mmCIF file of C-alpha atoms in Angstrom:
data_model
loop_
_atom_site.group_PDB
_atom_site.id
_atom_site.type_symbol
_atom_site.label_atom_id
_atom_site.label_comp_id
_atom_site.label_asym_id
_atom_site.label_seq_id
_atom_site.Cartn_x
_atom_site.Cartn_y
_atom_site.Cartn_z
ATOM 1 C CA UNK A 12 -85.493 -95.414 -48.286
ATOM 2 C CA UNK A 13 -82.328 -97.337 -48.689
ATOM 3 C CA UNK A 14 -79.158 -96.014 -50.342
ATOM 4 C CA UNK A 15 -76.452 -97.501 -52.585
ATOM 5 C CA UNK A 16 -72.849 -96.572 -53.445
ATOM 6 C CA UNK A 17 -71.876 -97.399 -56.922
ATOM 7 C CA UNK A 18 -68.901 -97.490 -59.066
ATOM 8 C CA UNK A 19 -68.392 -98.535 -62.312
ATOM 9 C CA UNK A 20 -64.439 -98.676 -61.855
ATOM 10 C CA UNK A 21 -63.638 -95.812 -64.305
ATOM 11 C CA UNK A 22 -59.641 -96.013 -65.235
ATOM 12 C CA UNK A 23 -59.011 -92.873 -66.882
ATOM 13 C CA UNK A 24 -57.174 -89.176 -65.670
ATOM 14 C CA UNK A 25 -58.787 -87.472 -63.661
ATOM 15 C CA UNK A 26 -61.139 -85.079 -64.812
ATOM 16 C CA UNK A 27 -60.083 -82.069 -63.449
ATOM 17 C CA UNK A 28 -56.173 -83.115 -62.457
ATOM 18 C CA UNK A 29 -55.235 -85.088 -65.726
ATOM 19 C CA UNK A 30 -53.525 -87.443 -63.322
ATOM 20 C CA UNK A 31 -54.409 -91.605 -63.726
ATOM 21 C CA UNK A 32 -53.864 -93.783 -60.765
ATOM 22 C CA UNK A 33 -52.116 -96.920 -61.388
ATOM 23 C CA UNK A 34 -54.338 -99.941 -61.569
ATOM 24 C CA UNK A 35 -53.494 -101.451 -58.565
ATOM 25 C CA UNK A 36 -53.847 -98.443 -56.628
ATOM 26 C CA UNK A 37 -57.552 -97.553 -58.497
ATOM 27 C CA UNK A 38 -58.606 -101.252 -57.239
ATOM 28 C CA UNK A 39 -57.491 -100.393 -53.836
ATOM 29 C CA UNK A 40 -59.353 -96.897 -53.901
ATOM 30 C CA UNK A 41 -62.925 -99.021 -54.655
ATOM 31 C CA UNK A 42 -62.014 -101.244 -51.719
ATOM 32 C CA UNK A 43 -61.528 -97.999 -49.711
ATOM 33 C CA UNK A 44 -64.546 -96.541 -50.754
ATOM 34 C CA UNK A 45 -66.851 -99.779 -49.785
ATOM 35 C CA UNK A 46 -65.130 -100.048 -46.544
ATOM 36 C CA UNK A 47 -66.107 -96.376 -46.207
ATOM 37 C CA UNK A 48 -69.912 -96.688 -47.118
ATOM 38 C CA UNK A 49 -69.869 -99.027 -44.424
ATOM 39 C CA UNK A 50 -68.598 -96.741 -42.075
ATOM 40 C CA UNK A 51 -71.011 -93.858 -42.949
ATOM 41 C CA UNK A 52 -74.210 -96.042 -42.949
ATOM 42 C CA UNK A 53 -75.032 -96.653 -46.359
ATOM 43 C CA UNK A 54 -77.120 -99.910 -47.191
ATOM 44 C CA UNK A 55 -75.170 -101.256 -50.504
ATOM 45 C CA UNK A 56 -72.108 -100.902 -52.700
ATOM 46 C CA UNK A 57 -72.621 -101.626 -56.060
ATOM 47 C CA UNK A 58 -69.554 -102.933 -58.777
ATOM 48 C CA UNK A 59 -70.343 -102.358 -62.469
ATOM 49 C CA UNK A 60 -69.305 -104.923 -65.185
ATOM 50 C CA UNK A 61 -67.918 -103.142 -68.268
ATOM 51 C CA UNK A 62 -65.578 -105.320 -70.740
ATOM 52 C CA UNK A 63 -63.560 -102.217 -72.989
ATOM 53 C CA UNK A 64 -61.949 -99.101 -71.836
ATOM 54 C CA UNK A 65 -61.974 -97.006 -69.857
ATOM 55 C CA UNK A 66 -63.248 -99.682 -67.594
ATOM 56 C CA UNK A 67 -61.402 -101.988 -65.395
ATOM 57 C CA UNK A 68 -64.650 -103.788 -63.855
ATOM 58 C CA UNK A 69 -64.625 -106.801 -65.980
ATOM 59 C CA UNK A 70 -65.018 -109.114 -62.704
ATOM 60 C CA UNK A 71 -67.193 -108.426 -60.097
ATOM 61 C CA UNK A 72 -67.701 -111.257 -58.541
ATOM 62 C CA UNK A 73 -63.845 -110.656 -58.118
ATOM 63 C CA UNK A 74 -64.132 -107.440 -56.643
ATOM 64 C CA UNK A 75 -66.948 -108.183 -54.514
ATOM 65 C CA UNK A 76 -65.499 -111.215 -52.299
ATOM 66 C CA UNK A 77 -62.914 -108.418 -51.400
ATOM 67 C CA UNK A 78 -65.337 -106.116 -50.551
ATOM 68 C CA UNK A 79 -67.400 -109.233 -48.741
ATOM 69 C CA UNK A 80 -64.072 -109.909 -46.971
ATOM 70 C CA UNK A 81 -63.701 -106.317 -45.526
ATOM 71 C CA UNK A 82 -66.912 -105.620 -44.909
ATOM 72 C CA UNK A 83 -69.473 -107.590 -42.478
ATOM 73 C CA UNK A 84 -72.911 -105.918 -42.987
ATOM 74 C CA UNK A 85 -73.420 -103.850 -46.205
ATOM 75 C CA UNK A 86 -75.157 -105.696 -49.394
ATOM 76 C CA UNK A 87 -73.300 -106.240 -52.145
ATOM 77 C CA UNK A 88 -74.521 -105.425 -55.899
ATOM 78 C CA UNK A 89 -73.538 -105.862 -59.422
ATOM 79 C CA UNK A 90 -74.564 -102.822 -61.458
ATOM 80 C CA UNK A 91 -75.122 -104.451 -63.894
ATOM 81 C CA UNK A 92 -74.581 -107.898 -64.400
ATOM 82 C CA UNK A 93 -74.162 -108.096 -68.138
ATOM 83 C CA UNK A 94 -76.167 -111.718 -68.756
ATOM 84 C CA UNK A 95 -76.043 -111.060 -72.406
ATOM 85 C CA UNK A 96 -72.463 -111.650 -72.544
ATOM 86 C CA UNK A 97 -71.790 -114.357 -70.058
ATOM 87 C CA UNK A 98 -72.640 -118.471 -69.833
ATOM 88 C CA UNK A 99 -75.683 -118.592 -67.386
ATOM 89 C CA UNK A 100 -74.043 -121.311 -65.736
ATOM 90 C CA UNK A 101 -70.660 -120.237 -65.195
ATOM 91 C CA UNK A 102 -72.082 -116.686 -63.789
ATOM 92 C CA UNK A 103 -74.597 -118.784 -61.233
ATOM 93 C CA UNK A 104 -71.597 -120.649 -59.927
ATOM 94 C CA UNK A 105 -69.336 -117.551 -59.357
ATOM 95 C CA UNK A 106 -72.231 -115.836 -58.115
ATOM 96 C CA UNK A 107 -73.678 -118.695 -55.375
ATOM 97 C CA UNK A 108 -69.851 -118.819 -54.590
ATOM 98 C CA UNK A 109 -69.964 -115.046 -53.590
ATOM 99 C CA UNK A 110 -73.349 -115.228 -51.880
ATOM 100 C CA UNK A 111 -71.702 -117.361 -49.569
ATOM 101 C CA UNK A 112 -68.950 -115.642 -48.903
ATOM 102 C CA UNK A 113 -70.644 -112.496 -48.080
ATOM 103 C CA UNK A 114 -73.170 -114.387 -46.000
ATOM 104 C CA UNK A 115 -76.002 -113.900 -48.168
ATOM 105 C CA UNK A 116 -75.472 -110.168 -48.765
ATOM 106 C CA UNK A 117 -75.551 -110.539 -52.356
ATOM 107 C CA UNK A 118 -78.118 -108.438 -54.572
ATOM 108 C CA UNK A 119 -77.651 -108.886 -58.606
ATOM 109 C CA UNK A 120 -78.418 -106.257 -61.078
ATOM 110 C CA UNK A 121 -79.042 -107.808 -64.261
ATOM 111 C CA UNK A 122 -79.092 -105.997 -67.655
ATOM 112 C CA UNK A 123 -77.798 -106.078 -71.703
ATOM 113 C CA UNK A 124 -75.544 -103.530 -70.658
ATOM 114 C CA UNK A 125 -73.073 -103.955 -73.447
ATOM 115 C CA UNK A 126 -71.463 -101.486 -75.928
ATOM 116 C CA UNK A 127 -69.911 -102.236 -79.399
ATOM 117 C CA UNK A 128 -66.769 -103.495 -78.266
ATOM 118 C CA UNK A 129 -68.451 -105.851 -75.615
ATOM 119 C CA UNK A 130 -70.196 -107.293 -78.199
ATOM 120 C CA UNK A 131 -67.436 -107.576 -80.349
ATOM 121 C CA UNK A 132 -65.213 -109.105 -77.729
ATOM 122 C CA UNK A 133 -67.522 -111.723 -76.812
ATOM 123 C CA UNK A 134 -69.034 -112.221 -80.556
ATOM 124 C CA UNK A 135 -72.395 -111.549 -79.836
ATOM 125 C CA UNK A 136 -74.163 -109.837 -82.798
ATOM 126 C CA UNK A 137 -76.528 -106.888 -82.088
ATOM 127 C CA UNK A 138 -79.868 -108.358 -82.802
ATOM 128 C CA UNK A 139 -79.192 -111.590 -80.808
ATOM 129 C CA UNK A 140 -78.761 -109.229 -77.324
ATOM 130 C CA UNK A 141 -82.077 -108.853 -75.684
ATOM 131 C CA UNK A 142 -82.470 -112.775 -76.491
ATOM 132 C CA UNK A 143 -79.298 -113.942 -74.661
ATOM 133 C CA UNK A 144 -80.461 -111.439 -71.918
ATOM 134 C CA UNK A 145 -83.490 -113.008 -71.765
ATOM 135 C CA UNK A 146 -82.694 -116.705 -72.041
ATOM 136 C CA UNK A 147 -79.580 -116.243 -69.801
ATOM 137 C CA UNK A 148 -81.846 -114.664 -66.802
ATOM 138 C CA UNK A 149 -84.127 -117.211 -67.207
ATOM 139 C CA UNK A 150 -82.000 -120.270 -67.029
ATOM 140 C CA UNK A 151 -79.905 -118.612 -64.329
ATOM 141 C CA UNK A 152 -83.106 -118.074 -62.145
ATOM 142 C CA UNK A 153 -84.004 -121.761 -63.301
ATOM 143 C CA UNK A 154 -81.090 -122.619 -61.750
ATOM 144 C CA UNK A 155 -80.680 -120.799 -58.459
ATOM 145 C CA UNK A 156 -84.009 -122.429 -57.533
ATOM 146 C CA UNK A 157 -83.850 -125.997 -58.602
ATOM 147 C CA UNK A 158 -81.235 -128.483 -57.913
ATOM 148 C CA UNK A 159 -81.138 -130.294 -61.369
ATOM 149 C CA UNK A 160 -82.105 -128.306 -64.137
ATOM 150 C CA UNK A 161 -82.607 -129.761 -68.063
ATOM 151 C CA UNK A 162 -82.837 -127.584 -70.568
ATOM 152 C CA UNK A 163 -82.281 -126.731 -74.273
ATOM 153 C CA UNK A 164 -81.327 -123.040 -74.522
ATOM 154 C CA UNK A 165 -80.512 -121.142 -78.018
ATOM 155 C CA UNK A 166 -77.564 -119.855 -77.034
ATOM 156 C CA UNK A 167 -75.410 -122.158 -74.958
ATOM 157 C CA UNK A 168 -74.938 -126.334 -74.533
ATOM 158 C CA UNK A 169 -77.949 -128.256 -73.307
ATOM 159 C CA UNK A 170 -78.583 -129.008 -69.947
ATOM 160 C CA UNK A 171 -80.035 -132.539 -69.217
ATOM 161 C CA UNK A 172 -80.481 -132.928 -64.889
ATOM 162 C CA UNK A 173 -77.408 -130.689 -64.516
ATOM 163 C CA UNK A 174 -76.082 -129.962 -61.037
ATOM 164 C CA UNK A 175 -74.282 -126.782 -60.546
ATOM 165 C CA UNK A 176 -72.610 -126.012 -57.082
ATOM 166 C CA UNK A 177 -72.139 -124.633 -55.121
ATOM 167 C CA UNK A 178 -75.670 -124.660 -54.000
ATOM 168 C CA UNK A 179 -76.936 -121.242 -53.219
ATOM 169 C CA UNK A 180 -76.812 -119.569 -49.392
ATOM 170 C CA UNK A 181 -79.815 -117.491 -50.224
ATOM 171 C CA UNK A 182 -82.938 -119.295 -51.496
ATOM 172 C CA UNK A 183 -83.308 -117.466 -53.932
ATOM 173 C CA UNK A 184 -80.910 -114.637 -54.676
ATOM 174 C CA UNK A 185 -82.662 -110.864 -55.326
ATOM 175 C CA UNK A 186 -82.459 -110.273 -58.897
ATOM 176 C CA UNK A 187 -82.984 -106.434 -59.561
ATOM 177 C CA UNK A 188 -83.382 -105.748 -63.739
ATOM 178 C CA UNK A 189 -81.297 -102.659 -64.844
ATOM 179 C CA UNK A 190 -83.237 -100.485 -67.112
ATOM 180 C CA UNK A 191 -82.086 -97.493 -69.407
ATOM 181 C CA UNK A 192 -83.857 -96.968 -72.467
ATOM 182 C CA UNK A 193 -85.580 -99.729 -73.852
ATOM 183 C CA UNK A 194 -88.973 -101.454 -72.553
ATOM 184 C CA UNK A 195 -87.217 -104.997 -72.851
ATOM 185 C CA UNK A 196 -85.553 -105.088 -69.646
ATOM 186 C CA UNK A 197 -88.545 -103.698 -67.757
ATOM 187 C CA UNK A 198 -90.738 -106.353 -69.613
ATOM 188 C CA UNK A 199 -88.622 -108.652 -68.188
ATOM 189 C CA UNK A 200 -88.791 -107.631 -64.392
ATOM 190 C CA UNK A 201 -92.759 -107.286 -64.560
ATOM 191 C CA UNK A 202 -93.175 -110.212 -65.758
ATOM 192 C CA UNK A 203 -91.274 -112.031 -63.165
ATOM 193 C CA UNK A 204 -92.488 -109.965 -60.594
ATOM 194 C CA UNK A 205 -88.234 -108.799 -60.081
ATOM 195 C CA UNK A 206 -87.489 -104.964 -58.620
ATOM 196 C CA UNK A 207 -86.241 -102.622 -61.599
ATOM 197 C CA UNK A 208 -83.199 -100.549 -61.210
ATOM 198 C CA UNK A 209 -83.752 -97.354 -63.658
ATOM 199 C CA UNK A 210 -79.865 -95.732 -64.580
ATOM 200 C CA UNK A 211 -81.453 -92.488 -64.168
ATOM 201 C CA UNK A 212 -78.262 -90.619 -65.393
ATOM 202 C CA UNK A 213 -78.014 -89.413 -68.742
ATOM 203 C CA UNK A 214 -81.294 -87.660 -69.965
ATOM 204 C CA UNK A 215 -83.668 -85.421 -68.208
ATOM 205 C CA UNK A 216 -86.634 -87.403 -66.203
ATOM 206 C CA UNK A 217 -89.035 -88.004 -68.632
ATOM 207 C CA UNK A 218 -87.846 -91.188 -70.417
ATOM 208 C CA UNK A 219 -87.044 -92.542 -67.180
ATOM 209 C CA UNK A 220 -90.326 -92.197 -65.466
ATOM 210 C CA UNK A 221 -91.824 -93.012 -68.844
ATOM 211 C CA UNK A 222 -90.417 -96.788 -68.541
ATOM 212 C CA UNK A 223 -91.132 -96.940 -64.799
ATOM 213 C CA UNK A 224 -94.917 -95.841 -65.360
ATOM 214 C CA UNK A 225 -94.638 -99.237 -68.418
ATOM 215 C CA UNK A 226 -92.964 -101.247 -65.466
ATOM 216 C CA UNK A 227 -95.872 -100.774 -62.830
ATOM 217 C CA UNK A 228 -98.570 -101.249 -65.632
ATOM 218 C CA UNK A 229 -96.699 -104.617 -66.816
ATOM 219 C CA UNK A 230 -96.180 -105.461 -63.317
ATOM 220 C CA UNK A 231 -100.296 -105.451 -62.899
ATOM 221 C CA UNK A 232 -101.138 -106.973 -66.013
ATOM 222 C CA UNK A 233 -98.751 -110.056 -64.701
ATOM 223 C CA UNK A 234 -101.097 -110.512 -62.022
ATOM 224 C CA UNK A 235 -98.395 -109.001 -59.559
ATOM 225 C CA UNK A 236 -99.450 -107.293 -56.130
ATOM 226 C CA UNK A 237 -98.903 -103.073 -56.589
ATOM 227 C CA UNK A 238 -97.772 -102.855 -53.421
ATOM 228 C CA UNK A 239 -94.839 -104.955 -54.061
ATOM 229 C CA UNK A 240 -93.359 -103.277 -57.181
ATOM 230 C CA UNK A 241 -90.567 -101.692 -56.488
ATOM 231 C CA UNK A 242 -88.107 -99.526 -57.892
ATOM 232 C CA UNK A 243 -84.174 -98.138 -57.645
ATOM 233 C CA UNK A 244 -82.791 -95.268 -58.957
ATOM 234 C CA UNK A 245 -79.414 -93.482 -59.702
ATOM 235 C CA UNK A 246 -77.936 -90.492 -60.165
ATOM 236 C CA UNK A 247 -76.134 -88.117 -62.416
ATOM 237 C CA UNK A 248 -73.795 -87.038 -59.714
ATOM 238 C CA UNK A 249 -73.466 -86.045 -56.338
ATOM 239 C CA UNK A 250 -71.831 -82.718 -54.315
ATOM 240 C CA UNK A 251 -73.195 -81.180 -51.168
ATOM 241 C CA UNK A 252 -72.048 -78.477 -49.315
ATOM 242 C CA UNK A 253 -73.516 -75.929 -46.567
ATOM 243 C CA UNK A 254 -74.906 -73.430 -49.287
ATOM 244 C CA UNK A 255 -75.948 -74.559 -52.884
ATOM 245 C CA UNK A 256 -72.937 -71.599 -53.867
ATOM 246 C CA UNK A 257 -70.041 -73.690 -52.229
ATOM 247 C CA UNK A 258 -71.844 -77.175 -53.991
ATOM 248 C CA UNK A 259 -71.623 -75.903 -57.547
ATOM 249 C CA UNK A 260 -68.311 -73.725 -57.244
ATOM 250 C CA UNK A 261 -66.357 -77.333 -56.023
ATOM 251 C CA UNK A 262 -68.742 -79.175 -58.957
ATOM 252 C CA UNK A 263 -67.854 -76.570 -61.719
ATOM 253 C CA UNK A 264 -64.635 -77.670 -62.600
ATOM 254 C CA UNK A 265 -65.668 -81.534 -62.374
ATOM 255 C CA UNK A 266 -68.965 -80.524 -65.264
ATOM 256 C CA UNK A 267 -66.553 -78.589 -66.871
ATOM 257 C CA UNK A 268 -63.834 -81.255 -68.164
ATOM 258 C CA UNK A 269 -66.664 -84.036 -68.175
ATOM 259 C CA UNK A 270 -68.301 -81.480 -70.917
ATOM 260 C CA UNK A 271 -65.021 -81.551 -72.444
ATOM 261 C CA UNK A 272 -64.062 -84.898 -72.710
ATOM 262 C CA UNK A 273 -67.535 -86.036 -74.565
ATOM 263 C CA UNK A 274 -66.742 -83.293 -76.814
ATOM 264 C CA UNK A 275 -63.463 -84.688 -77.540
ATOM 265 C CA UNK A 276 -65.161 -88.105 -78.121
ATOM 266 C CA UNK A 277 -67.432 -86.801 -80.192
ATOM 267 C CA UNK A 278 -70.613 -86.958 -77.906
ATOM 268 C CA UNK A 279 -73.215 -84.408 -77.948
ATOM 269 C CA UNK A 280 -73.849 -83.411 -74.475
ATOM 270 C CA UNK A 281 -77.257 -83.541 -73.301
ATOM 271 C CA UNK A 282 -76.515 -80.737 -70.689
ATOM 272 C CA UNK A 283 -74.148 -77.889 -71.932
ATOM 273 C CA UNK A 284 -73.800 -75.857 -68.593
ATOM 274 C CA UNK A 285 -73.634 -76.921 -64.918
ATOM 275 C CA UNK A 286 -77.052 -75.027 -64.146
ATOM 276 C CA UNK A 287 -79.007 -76.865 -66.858
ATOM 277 C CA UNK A 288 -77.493 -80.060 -65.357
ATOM 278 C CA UNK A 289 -78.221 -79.114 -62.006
ATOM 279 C CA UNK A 290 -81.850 -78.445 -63.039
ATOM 280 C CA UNK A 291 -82.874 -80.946 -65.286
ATOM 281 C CA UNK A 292 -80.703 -83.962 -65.105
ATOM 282 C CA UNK A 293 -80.992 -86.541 -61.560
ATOM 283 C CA UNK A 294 -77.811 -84.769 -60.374
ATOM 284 C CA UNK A 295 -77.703 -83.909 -56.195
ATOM 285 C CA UNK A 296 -76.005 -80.928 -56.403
ATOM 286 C CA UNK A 297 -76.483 -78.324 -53.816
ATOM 287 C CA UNK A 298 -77.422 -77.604 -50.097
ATOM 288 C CA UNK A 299 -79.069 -80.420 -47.898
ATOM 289 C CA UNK A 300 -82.219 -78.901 -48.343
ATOM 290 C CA UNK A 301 -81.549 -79.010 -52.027
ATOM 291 C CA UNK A 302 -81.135 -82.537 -52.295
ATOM 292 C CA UNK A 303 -83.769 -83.387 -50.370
ATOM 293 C CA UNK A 304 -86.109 -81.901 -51.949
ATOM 294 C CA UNK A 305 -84.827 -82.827 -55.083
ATOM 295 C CA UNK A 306 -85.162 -86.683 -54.293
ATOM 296 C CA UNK A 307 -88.444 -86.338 -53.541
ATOM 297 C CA UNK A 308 -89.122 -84.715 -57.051
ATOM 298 C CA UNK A 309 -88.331 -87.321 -58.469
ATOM 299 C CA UNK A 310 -89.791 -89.645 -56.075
ATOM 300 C CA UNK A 311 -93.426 -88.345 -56.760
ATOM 301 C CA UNK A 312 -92.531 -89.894 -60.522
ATOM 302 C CA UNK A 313 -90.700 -92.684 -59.745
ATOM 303 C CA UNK A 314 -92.094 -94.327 -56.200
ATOM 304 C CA UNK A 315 -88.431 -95.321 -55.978
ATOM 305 C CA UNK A 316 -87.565 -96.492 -52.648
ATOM 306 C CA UNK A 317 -83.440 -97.202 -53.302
ATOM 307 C CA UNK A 318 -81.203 -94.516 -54.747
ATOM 308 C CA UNK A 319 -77.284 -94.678 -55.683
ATOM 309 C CA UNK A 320 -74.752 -92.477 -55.205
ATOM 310 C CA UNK A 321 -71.404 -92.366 -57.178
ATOM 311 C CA UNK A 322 -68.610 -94.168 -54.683
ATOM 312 C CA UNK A 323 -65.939 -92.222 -56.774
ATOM 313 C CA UNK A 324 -64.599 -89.054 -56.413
ATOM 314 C CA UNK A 325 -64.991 -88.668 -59.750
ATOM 315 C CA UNK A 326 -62.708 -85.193 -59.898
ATOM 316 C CA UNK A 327 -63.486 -84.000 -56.087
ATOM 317 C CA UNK A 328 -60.688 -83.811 -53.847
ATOM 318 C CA UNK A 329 -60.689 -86.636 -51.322
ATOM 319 C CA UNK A 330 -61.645 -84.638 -48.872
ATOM 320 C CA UNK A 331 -64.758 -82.815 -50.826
ATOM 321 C CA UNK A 332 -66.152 -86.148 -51.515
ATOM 322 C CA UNK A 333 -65.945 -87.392 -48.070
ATOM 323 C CA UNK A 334 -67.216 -84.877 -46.387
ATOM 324 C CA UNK A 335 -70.237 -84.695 -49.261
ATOM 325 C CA UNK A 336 -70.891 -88.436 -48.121
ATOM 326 C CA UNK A 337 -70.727 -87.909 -44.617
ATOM 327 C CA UNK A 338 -72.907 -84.738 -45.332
ATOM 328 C CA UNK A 339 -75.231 -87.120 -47.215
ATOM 329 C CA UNK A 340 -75.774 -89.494 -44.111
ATOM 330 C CA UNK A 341 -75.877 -86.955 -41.428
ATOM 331 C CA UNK A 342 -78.147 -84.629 -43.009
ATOM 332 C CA UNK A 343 -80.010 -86.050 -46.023
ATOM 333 C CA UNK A 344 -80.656 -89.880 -45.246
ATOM 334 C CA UNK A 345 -82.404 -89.721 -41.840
ATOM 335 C CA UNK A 346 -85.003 -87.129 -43.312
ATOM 336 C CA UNK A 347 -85.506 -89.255 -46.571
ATOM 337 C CA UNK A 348 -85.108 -92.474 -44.722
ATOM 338 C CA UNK A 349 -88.225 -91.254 -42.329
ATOM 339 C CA UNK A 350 -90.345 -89.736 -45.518
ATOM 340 C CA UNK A 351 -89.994 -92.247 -48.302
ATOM 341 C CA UNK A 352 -90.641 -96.184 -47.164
ATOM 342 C CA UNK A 353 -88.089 -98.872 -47.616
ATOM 343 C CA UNK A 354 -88.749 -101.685 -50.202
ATOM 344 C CA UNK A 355 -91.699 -104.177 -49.028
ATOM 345 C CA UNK A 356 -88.949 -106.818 -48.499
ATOM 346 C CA UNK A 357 -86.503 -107.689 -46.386
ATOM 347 C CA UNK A 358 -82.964 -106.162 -46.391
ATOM 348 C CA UNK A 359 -81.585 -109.133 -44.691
ATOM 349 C CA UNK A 360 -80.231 -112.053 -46.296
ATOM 350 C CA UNK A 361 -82.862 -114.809 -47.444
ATOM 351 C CA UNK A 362 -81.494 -117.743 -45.872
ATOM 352 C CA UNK A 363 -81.733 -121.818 -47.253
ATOM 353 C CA UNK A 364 -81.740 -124.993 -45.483
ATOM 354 C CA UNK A 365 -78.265 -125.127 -44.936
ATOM 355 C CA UNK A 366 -78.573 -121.531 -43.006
ATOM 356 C CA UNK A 367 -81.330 -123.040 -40.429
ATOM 357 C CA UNK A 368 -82.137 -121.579 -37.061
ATOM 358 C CA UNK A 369 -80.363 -124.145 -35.435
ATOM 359 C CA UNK A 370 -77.123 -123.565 -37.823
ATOM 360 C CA UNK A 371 -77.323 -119.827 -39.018
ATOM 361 C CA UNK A 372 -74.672 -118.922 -42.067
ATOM 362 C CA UNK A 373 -73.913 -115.787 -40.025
ATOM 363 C CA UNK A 374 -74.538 -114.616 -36.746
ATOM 364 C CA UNK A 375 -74.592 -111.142 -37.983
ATOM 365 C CA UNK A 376 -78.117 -111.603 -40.044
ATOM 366 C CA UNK A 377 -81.563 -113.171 -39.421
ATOM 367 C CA UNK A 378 -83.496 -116.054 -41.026
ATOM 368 C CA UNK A 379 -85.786 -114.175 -42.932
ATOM 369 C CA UNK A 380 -89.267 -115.375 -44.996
ATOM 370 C CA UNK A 381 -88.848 -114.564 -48.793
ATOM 371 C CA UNK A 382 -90.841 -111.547 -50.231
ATOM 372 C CA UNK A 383 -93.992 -111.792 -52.400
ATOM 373 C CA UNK A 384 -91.208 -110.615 -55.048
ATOM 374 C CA UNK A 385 -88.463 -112.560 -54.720
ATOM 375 C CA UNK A 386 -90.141 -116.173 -54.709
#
């Protein structure tokens, strides 16, 4: 099993202290906290894409060619990429731009992803999104693969034998398909034979494992290998401690003003105490033990083989949330790593012809032959 740290740059008081960094500093905090997944032995850090408050993550690509620049081995995600909002083009061209500056440790989470004021912002009406999601993946994978592309798409300029450069490092890019609620996203991935990424973070399992059981079965009916489907998954939250009693007593406070901030906005909670939330929702809250046996719950109804953990403290002191993490890799990932499989594909940049064995884009990572999935 492989294992992600995300962040979806939150901006807002903390939680529990009322106190909100200053943006600069907040920016500098993710950079911290990817330097630090490094450190511990995690496999990704993922950077969200969010375009209205309280979200400062409105450019990953951004973001992640600091992180590329600090960093040397971990992959890099977007979580998600929000295609429905952006130019196919102009994202493929900041995105090959990043691939090569991390090397090829680029991974892209794709997905609608877009609230009301997204959509406002960018003008995009609500019943044209799953269409510009659609169109925009497909012209951006049109793109990362061939070197002139024509084309007459619905929602942007024509193309007619367009180049785009850079050309990409990786031939092709991994393309993962974020999926919350609706079948479209996971219609998209099967049919293309892509991983799915399920959020996995505000309900209870059911609707989850309900869209990854539709993924697998579209996945087969696309004439796809079953051994090759594969699946990511997040989680609620994340706080472990020697005894399950010391997890929740630092986590109650952190549930606690989370509960009362969506009641202030008006949000009906789907969990209204920290022991329902424990139970039911994808939270890792408790003893090693716990946890483990917790991911492996949910394992028997996903078959997920890559799970995220929040990079933010997220109301923990500093020094709670490190020493969670550092719990997390020197107690919980080795047994999960040895008892759940890794994805059938390589973890290792998939290199072009400009990265041959004879002139390697990095001497840190293998040539390797692209996966069943990602050709």
């Amino acid at each position: 099993m492989k294992f992600l740290a995300i962040t979806l740059i939150v901006h807002a008081p903390d939680p529990v202290t009322g106190v909100k960094k200053p943006t600069r500093e907040r920016f500098r905090e993710v950079i911290d906290n990817a330097v630090l997944a490094e450190e511990l032995g995690f496999d990704g850090f993922g950077v969200g894409e969010r375009h209205e408050r309280p979200f400062i993550s409105s450019s990953p690509p951004v973001v992640l060619s600091h992180i590329a620049a600090r960093t040397s081995r971990i992959r890099l995600f977007t979580a998600v990429t929000t295609l429905s909002l952006l130019d196919p083009v102009r994202a493929y061209e900041d995105y090959a731009t990043l691939d090569h500056l991390s090397d090829g440790r680029l991974d892209l989470i794709i997905g609608k992803g877009n609230g009301t004021a997204q959509r406002e912002l960018f003008h995009v009406p609500p019943e044209d999104q799953w269409d510009r999601n659609a169109e925009g993946y497909e012209l951006f994978r049109r793109i990362w693969r061939e070197d002139r592309v024509t084309a007459t798409p619905r929602f942007r300029p024509e193309l007619d034998a367009a180049e785009v450069w850079p050309r990409p490092l990786q031939r092709p890019v991994r393309v993962w398909h974020g999926s919350a609620t609706s079948e479209e996203s996971v219609d998209l991935a099967a049919r293309y034979g892509d991983p799915l990424f399920s959020a996995n973070v505000t309900h209870p399992i059911e609707p989850y494992a309900a869209l990854v059981r539709h993924y697998r079965e579209r996945w087969e009916h696309h004439g796809h290998d079953p051994a090759h489907a594969v699946v990511g998954a997040g989680t609620a939250g994340f706080h472990t401690a020697r005894t399950s009693q010391e997890a929740i007593a630092a986590y109650r406070p952190v549930f606690e003003a989370n509960l009362a901030f969506q009641k202030q906005l008006g949000v009906e909670p789907v969990f209204l105490t920290l022991e329902d939330f424990v139970e039911r929702s994808s939270a890792l809250i408790g003893s090693p033990q716990q946890v483990i046996e917790k991911v492996h719950r949910y394992h028997e109804q996903f078959g997920h083989s890559v799970l995220h953990l929040q990079a933010d403290a997220g109301g923990l002191t500093e020094g709670q949330h490190r020493a969670s993490l550092e719990s997390f890799q020197s107690d919980i990932a080795p047994v999960l790593r040895k008892e759940i499989p890794d994805p059938p594909f390589p973890w290792a940049p998939v290199l072009g012809a400009e990265a041959s064995p004879t002139r390697p884009a990095s001497p840190r990572t293998p040539t390797q032959t692209p996966a069943p999935a990602d050709r």
